[in-house]
GROMACS .gro file of C-alpha atoms in nm:
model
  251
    1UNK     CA    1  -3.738   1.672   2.099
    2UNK     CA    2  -4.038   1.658   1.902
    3UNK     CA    3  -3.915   1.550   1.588
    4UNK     CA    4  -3.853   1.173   1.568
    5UNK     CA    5  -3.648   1.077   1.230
    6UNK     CA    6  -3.407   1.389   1.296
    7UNK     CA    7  -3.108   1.322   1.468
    8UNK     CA    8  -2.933   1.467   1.810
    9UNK     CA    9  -2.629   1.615   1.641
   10UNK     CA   10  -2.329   1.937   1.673
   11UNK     CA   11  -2.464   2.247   1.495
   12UNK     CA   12  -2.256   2.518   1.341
   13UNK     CA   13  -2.298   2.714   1.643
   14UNK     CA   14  -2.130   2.450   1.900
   15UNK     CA   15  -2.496   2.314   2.048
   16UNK     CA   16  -2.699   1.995   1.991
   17UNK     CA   17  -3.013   1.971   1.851
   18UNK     CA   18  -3.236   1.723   1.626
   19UNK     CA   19  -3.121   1.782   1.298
   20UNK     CA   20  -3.059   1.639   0.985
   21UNK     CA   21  -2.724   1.643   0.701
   22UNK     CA   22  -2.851   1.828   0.369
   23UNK     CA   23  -2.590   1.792   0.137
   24UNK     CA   24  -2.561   1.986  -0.206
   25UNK     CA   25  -2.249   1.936  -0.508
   26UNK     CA   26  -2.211   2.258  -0.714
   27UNK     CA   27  -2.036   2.357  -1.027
   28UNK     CA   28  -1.839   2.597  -1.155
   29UNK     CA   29  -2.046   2.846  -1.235
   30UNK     CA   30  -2.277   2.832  -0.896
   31UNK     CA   31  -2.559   2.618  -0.976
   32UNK     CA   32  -2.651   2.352  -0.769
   33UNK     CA   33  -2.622   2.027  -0.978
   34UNK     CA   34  -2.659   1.752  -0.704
   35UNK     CA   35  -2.839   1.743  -0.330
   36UNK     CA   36  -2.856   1.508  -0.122
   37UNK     CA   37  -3.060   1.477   0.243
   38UNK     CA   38  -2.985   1.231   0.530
   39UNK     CA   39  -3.026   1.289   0.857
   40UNK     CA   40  -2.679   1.216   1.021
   41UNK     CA   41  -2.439   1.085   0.736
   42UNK     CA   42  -2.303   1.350   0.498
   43UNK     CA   43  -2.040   1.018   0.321
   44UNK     CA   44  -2.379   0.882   0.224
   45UNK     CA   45  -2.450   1.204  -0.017
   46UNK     CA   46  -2.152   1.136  -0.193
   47UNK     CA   47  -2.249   0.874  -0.466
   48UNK     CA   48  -2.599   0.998  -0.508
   49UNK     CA   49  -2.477   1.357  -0.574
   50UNK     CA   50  -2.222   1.227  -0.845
   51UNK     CA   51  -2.472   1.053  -1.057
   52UNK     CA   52  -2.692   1.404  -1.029
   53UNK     CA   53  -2.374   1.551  -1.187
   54UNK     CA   54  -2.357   1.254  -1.444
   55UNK     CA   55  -2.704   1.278  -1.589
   56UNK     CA   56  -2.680   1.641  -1.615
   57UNK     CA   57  -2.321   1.697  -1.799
   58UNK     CA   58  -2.330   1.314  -1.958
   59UNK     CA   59  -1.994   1.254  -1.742
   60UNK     CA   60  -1.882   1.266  -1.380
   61UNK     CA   61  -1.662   1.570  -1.266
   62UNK     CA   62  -1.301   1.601  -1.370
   63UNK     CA   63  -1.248   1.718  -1.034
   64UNK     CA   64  -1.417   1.723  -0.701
   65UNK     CA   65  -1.327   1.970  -0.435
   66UNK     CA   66  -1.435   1.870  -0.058
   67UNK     CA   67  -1.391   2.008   0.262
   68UNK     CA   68  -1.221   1.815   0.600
   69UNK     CA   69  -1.543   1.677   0.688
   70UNK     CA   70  -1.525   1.407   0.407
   71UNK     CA   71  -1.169   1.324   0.490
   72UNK     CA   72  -1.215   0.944   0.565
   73UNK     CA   73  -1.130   0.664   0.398
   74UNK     CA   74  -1.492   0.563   0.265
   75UNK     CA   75  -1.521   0.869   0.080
   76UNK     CA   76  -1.164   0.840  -0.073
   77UNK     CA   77  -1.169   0.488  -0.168
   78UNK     CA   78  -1.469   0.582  -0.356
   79UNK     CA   79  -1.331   0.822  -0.565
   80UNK     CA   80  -1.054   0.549  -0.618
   81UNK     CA   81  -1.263   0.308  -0.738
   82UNK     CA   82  -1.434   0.578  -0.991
   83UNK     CA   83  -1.072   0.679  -1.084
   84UNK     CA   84  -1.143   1.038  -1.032
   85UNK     CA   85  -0.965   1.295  -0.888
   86UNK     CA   86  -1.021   1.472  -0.566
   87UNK     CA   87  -0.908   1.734  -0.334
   88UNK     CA   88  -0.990   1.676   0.012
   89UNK     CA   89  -0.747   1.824   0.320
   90UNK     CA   90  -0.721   1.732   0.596
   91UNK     CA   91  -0.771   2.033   0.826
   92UNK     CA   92  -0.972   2.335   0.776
   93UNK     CA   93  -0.780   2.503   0.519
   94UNK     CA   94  -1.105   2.804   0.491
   95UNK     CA   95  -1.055   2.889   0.879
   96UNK     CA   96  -0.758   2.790   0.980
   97UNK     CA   97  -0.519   2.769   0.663
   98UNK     CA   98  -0.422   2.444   0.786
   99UNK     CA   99  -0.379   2.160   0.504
  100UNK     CA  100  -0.315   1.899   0.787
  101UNK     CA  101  -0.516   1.773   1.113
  102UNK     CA  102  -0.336   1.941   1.414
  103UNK     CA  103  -0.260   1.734   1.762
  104UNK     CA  104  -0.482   1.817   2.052
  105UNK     CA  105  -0.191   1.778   2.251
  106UNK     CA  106   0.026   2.050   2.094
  107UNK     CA  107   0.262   1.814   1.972
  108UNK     CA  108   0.355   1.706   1.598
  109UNK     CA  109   0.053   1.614   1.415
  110UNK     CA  110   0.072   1.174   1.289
  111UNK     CA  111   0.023   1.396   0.893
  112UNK     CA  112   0.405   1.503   0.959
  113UNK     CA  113   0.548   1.156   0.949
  114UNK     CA  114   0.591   1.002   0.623
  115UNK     CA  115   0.504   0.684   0.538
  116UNK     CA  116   0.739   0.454   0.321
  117UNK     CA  117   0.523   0.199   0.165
  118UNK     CA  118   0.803   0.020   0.026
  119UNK     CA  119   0.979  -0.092   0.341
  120UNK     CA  120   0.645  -0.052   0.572
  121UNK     CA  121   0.809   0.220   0.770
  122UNK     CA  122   0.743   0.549   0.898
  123UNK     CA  123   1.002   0.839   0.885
  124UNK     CA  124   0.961   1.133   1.110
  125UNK     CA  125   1.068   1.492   1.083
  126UNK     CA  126   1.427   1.410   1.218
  127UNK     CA  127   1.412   1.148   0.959
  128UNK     CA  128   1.433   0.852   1.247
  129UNK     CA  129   1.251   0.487   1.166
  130UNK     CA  130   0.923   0.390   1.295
  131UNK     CA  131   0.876   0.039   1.279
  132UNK     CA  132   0.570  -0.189   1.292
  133UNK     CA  133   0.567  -0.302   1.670
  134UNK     CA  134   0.186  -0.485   1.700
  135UNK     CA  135  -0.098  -0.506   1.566
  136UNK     CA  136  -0.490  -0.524   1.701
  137UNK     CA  137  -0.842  -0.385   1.696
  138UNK     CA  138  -0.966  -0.082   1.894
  139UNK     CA  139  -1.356  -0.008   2.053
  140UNK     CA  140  -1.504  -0.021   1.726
  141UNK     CA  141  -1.341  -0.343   1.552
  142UNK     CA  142  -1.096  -0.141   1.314
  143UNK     CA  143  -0.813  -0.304   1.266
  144UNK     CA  144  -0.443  -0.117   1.319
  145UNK     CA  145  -0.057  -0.161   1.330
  146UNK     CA  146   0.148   0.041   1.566
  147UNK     CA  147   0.430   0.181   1.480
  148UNK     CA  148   0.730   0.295   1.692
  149UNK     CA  149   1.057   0.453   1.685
  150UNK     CA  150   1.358   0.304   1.920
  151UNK     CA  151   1.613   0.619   1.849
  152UNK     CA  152   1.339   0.896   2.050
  153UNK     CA  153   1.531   0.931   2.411
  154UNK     CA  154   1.815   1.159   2.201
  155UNK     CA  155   1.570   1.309   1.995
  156UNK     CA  156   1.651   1.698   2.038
  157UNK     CA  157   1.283   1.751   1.921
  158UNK     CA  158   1.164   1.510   2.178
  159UNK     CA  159   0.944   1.729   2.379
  160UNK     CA  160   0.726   1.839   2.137
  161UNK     CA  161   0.712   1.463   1.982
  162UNK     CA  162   0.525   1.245   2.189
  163UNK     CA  163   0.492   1.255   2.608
  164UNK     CA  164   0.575   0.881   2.614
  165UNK     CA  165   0.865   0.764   2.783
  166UNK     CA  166   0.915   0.486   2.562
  167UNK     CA  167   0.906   0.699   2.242
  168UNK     CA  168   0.707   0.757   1.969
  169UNK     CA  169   0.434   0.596   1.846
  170UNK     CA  170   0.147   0.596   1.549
  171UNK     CA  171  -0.154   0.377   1.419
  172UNK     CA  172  -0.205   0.292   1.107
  173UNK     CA  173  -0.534   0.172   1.068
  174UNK     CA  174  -0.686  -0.091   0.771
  175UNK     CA  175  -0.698   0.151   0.418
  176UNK     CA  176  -0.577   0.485   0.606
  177UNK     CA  177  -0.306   0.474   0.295
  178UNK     CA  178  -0.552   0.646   0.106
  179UNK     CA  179  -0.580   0.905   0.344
  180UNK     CA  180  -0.189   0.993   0.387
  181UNK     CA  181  -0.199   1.007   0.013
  182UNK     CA  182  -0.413   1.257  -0.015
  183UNK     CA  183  -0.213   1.435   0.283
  184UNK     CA  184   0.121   1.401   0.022
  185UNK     CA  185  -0.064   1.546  -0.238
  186UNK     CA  186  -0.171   1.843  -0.091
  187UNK     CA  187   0.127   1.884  -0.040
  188UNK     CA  188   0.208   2.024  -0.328
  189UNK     CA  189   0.140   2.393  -0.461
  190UNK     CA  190  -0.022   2.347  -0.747
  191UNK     CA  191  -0.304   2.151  -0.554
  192UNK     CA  192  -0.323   2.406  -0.313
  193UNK     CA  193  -0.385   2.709  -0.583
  194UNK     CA  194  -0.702   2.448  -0.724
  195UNK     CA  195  -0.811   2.396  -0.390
  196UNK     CA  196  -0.869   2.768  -0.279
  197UNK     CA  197  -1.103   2.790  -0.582
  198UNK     CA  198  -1.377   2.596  -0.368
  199UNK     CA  199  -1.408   2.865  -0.136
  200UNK     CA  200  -1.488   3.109  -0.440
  201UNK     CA  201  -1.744   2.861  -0.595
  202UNK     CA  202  -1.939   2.679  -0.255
  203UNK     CA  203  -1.916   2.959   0.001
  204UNK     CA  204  -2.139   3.214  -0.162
  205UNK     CA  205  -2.412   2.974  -0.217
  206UNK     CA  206  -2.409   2.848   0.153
  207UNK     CA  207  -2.428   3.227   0.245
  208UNK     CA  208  -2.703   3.253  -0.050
  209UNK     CA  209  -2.923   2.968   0.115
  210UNK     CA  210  -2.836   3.051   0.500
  211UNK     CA  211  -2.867   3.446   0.532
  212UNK     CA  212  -3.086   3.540   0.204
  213UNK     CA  213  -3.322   3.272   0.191
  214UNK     CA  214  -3.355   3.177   0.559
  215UNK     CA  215  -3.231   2.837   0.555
  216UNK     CA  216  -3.072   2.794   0.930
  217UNK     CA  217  -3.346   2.571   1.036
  218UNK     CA  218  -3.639   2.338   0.867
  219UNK     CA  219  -3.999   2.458   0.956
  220UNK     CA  220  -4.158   2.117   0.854
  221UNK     CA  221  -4.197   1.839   1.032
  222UNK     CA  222  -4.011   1.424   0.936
  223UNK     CA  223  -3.788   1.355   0.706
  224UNK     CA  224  -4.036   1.409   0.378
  225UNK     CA  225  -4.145   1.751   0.491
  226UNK     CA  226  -3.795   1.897   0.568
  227UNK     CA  227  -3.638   1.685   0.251
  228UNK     CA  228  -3.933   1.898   0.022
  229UNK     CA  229  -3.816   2.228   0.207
  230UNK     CA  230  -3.480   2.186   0.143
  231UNK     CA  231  -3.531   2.141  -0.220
  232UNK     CA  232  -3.763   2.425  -0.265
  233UNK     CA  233  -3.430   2.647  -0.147
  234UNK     CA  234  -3.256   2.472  -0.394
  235UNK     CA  235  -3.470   2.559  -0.690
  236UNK     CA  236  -3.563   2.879  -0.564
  237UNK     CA  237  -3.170   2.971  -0.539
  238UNK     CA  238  -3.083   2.792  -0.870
  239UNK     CA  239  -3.342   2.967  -1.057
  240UNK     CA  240  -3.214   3.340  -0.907
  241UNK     CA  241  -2.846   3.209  -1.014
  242UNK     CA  242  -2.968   3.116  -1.354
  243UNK     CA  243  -3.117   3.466  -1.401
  244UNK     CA  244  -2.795   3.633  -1.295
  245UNK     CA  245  -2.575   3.472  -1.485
  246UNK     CA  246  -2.844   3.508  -1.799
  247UNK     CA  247  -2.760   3.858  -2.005
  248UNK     CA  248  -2.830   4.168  -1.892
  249UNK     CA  249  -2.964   4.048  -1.572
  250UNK     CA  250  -2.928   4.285  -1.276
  251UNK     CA  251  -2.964   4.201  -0.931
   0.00000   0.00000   0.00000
């Protein structure tokens, strides 16, 4: 309550504190190549963290790896507009082993309906129409289309479809396209197998920075203090990684 420029936030452990969003991008070989530090916005890191990893290999990566978190359309269009390739579920594939966001409700997740771009349809899993039905804006000015199917009363799936009388719906909301992309490519195996390799390369460092070095919470106070702490674990951990991976280093 003390600290002014952090931000009122969910922790790891399910409470809310002032906090901030460090950020890091690491390679292959577990060195930290890009950070980033904001206090609420981890989409902001993005960009910044790329160019880290373009003036220290001369090119941006082949391919990024991100968790759910970065599953939005900002992120993704940016990597669009680069023209580089990404892998980003969305669920929590590392805790869950879920490639797809699952309905609160119990019923079948909006990733399990197909969209046909070509005749601005969706299909379902029985392979029944949705069409577009409206159009409008919700609380925060996005614009969507709605979509609905007219074939749902004989549906023998209907229960565990949708809890509306009148059938079916889903939103569609301005550049989400991006995002079902990603869903369909995921989709496929050999995605998947690259995708488990992020667990192998980011995890360990995370556990390197939280449980070795101590970094669950920032001792210094504002954003410059806790910015210059963070990045002293960075070093500190880079330069320990560097020695391991040296010859004949033992650890």
């Amino acid at each position: 309550t003390t600290e002014p420029t952090a931000v009122v936030q969910p922790l790891k452990n399910k409470t809310n504190r002032p906090s901030y969003k460090p950020s890091i991008l690491v390679d292959e070989s577990r060195l930290i190549i890009g950070s980033y530090f904001h206090p609420s916005n981890e989409n902001i890191a993005i960009a910044p963290m790329l160019e880290q990893h373009r003036q220290i290999y001369g090119q941006l990566p082949q391919c990024t790896l991100l968790d759910a978190g970065y599953h939005n359309i900002e992120v993704l269009n940016h990597f669009v507009a680069l023209e580089l390739d990404v892998l980003c579920p969305q669920g929590s594939v590392d805790k869950t082993n879920e490639w797809t966001k699952q309905s609160h409700l119990g019923l079948y997740p909006k990733s399990v309906f197909q969209y046909d771009e070509a005749n601005n349809i969706y299909l379902c899993p029985q392979k029944q129409r949705l069409v577009p039905i409206s159009s409008g804006e919700d609380a925060g000015s996005r614009r969507y289309v709605q979509y609905r199917s007219s074939t749902c009363a004989n549906c023998p799936v209907f229960e565990l479809c949708t809890k509306s009388e009148k059938g079916r719906s889903i939103k569609q909301y301005d550049g989400e396209t991006v995002k079902e992309a990603m869903v369909q490519v995921l989709q496929n195996p050999r995605a998947q197998r690259r995708y488990r390799k992020r667990k192998a390369i980011v995890e360990p460092v995370f556990a390197e920075l939280k449980v070795r070095q101590g970094l669950t919470r920032f001792h210094r106070k504002g954003t410059p203090g806790a910015k210059l702490e963070f990045a002293l674990h960075c070093v500190a951990y880079n330069l320990k990684r560097a020695f391991s991976l040296s010859e004949g280093a033992i650890f």
